[in-house]
Short mmCIF file of C-alpha atoms in Angstrom, two decimals:
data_model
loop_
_atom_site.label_atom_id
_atom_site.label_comp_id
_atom_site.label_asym_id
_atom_site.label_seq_id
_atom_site.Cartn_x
_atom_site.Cartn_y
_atom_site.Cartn_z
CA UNK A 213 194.06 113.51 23.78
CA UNK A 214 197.18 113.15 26.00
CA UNK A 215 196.78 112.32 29.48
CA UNK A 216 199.35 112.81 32.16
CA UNK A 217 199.29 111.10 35.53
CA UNK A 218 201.46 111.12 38.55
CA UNK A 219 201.73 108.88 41.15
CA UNK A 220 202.21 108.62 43.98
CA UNK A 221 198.84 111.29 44.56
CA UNK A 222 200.72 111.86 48.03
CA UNK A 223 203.59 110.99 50.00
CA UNK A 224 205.26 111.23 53.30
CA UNK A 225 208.81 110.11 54.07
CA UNK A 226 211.41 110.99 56.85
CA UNK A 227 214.07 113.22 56.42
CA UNK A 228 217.26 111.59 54.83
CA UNK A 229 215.48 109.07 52.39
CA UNK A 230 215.99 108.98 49.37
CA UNK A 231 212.54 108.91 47.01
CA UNK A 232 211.21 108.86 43.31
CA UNK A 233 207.88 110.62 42.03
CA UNK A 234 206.51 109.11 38.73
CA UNK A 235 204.32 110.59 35.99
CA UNK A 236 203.35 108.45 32.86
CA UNK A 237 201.68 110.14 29.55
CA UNK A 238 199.66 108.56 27.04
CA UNK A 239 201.27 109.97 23.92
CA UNK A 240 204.50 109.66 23.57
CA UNK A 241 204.61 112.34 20.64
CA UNK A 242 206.38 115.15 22.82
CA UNK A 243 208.83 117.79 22.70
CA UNK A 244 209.52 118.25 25.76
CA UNK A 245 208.70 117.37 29.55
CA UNK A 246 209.04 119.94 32.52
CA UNK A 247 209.28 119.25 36.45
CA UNK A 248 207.84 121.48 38.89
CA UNK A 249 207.84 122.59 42.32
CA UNK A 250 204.95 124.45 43.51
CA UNK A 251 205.08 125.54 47.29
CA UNK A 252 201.77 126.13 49.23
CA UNK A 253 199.92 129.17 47.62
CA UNK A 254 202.77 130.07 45.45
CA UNK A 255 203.13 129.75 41.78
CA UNK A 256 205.13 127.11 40.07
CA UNK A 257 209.33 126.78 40.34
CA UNK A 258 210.92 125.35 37.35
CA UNK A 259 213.20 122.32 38.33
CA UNK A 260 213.98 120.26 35.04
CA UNK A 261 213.30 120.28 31.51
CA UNK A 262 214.09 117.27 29.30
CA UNK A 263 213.61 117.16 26.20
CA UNK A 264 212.51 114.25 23.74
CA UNK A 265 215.86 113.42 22.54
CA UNK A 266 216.87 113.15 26.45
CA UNK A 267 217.27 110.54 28.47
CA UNK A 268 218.02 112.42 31.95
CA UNK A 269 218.66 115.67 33.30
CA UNK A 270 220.48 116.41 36.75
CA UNK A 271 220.36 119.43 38.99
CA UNK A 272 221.80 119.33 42.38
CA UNK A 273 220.17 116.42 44.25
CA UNK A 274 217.25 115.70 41.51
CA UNK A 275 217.56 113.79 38.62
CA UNK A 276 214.89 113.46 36.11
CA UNK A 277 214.61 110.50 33.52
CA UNK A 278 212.51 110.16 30.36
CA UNK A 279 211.26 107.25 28.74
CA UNK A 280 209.78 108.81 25.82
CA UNK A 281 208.44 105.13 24.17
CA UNK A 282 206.98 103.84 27.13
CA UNK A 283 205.74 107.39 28.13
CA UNK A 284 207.31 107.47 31.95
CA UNK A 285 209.74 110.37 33.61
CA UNK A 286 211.06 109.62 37.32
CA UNK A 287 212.06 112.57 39.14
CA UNK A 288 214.53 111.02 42.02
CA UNK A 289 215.18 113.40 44.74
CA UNK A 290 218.13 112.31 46.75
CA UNK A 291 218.88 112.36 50.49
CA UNK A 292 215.55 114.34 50.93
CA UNK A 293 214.99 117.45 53.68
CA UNK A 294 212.28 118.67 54.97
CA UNK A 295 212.61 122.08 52.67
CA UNK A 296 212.17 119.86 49.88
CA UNK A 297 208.03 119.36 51.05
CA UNK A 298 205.74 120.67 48.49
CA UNK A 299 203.90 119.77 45.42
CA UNK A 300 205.74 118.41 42.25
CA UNK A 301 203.82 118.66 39.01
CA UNK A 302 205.09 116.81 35.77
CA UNK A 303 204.12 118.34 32.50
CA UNK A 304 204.54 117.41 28.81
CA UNK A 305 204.46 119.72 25.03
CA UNK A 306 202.99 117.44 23.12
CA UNK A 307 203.89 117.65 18.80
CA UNK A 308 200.34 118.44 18.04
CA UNK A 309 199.32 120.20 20.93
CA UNK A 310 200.88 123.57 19.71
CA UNK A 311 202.23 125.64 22.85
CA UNK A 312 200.02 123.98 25.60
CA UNK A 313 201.78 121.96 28.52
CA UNK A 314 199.53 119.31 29.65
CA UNK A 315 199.72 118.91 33.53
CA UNK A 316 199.67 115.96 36.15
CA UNK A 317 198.03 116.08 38.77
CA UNK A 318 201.03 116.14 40.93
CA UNK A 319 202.63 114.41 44.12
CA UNK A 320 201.99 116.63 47.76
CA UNK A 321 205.65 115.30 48.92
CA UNK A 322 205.82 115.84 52.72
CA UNK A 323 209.63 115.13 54.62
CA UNK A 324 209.64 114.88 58.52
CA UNK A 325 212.24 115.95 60.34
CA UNK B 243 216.56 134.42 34.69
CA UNK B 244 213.59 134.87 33.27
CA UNK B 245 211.34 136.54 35.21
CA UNK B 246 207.66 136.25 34.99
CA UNK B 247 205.92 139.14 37.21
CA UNK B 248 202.59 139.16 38.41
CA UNK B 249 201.19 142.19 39.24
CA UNK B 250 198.83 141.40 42.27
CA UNK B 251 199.70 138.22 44.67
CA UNK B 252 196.27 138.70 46.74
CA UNK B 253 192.82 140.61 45.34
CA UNK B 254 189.78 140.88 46.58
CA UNK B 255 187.21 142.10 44.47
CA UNK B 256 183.15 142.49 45.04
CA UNK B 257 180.78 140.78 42.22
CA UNK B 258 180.22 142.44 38.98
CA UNK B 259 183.21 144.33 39.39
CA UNK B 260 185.82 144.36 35.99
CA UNK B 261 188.92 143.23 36.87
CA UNK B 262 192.44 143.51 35.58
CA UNK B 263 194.87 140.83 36.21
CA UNK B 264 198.21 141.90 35.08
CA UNK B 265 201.65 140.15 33.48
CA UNK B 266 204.87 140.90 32.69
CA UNK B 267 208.09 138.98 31.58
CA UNK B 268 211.48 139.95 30.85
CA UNK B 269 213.11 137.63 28.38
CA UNK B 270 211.37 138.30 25.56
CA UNK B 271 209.06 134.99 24.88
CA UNK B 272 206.27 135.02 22.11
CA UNK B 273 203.84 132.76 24.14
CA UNK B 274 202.30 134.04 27.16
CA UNK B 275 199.59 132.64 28.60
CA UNK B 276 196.81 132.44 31.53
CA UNK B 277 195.84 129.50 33.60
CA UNK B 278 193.44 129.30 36.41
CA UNK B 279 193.93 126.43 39.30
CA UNK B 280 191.17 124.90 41.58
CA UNK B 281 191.80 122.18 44.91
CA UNK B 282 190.65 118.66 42.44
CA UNK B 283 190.54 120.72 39.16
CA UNK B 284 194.50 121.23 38.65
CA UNK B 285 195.70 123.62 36.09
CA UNK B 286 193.12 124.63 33.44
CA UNK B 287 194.12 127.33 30.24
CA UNK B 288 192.09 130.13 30.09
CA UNK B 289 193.84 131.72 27.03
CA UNK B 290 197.67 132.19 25.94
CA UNK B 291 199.33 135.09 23.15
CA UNK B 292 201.76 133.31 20.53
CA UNK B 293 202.44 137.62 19.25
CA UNK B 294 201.00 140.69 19.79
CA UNK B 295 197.42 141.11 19.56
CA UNK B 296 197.10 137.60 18.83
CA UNK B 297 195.13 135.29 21.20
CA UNK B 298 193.47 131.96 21.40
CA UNK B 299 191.26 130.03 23.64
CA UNK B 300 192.01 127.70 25.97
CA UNK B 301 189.80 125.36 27.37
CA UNK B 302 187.76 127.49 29.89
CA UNK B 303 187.64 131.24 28.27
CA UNK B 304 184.17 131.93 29.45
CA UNK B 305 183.86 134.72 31.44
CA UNK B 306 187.47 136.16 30.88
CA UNK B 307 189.26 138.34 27.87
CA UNK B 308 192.64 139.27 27.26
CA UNK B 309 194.45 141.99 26.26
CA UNK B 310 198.24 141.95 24.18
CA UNK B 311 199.30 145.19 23.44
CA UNK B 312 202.89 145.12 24.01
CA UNK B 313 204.87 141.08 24.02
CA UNK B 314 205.72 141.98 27.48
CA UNK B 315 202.24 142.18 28.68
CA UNK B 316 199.22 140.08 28.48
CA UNK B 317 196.49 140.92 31.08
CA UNK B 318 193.61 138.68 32.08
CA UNK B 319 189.97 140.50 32.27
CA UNK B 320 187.28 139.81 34.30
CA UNK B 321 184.55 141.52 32.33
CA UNK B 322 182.03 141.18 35.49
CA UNK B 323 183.89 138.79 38.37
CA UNK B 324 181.52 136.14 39.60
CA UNK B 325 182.19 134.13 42.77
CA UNK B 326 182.99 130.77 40.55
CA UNK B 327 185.84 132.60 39.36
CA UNK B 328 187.63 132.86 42.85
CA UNK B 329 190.61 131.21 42.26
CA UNK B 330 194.11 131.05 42.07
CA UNK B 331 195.26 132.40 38.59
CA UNK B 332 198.93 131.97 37.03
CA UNK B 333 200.70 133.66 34.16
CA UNK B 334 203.19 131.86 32.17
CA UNK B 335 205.36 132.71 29.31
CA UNK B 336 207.90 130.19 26.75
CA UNK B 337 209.69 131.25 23.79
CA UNK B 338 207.57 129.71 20.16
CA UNK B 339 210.77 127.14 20.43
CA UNK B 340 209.00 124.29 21.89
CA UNK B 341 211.53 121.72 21.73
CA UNK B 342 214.69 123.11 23.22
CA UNK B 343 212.24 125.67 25.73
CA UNK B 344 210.30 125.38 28.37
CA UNK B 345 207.73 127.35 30.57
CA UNK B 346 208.55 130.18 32.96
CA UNK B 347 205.59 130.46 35.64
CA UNK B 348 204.81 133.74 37.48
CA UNK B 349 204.44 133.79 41.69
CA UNK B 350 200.88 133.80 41.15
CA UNK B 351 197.43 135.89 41.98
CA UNK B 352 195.34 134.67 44.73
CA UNK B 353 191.34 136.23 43.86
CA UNK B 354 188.93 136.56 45.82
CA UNK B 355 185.43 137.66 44.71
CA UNK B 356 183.26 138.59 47.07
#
């Protein structure tokens, strides 16, 4: 059964820094894997989708990596603001898992002004 | 963009009561589904559509039913809400292309049952 974790569970860094979220999976047999944002009490904001034959994706100051074999994605978030604060969740397609995402846990991110 | 649109963003609804949670997207995906989301619990799959009028399980059905009529719909039933099924509930939709495709998520439906 794949697993999906994400450390860090929580994190807190000032305004400016630059910072990287991890998520590991257990089987490596995926399509795909998808970063989200989810903002308090809000539903969940698409930010990257890689997919298995990927080794990064890029969009504005995030950059997602995938290391399919060794089952890790980074999500790097440069030069970080304080509207970037809210939860990221990492989540994989698995080949035998049919249409379901499986889901981290996710990082609460939280940037001080 | 796709658009996933939930009907509701805040109920409140009294025990017992049927309720309809509704869904619709824009772009034309095959899979829709339903997930539910508890503080500790994280995302859990109540059902999801791969066509019209077809559904399957997910991993915590009990309690709910769903309805595909048209592949721009799928609506979440509470046959007869229960407190336990306060919650935050999210509808999400992805074309049957898993490998180049990925998930659209609606804004959400906070319920409360009361």
């Amino acid at each position: 059964k794949q697993e999906v974790t994400q450390i860090p569970a929580a994190l807190s860094v000032p305004e400016g820094e630059n910072l990287v979220l991890n998520c590991s999976f257990t089987d490596s047999a995926i399509y795909n894997l998808q970063w989200f944002r989810q903002d308090p009490g809000k539903g969940l904001t698409s930010l990257l989708l890689i997919q298995s034959s990927q080794r990064e994706q890029t969009s504005g100051r995030l950059n997602a990596s995938l290391d399919k074999s060794s089952g890790r994605s980074t999500l790097y978030i440069a030069a970080s603001q304080p509207g970037d604060s809210a939860t990221y969740l990492c989540a994989v397609i698995g080949e035998t898992s049919g249409s379901r995402l499986t889901f981290g846990e996710g990082t609460q991110l939280t940037v001080n002004p | 963009d796709v658009k996933v649109t939930q009907s509701s963003r805040y109920l409140v609804k009294r025990t017992g009561e049927k309720v309809f949670l509704e869904c619709v997207q824009d772009m034309d995906h095959e899979n829709m589904f339903w997930y539910r989301q508890d503080p500790g619990l994280g995302l859990r799959l109540i059902y999801f559509s791969y066509d019209v009028k077809m559904k399957e399980k997910g991993d915590i059905p009990e309690g709910y039913s769903v309805s595909r009529e048209k592949k721009e719909r799928f609506s979440l039933i509470l046959e007869s809400a229960s407190t336990n099924q306060t919650s935050m509930y999210l509808c999400a939709s992805s074309y049957l292309d898993r490998k180049n495709y990925g998930y659209t998520f609606g804004s959400g439906t906070r319920l409360t049952v009361v």
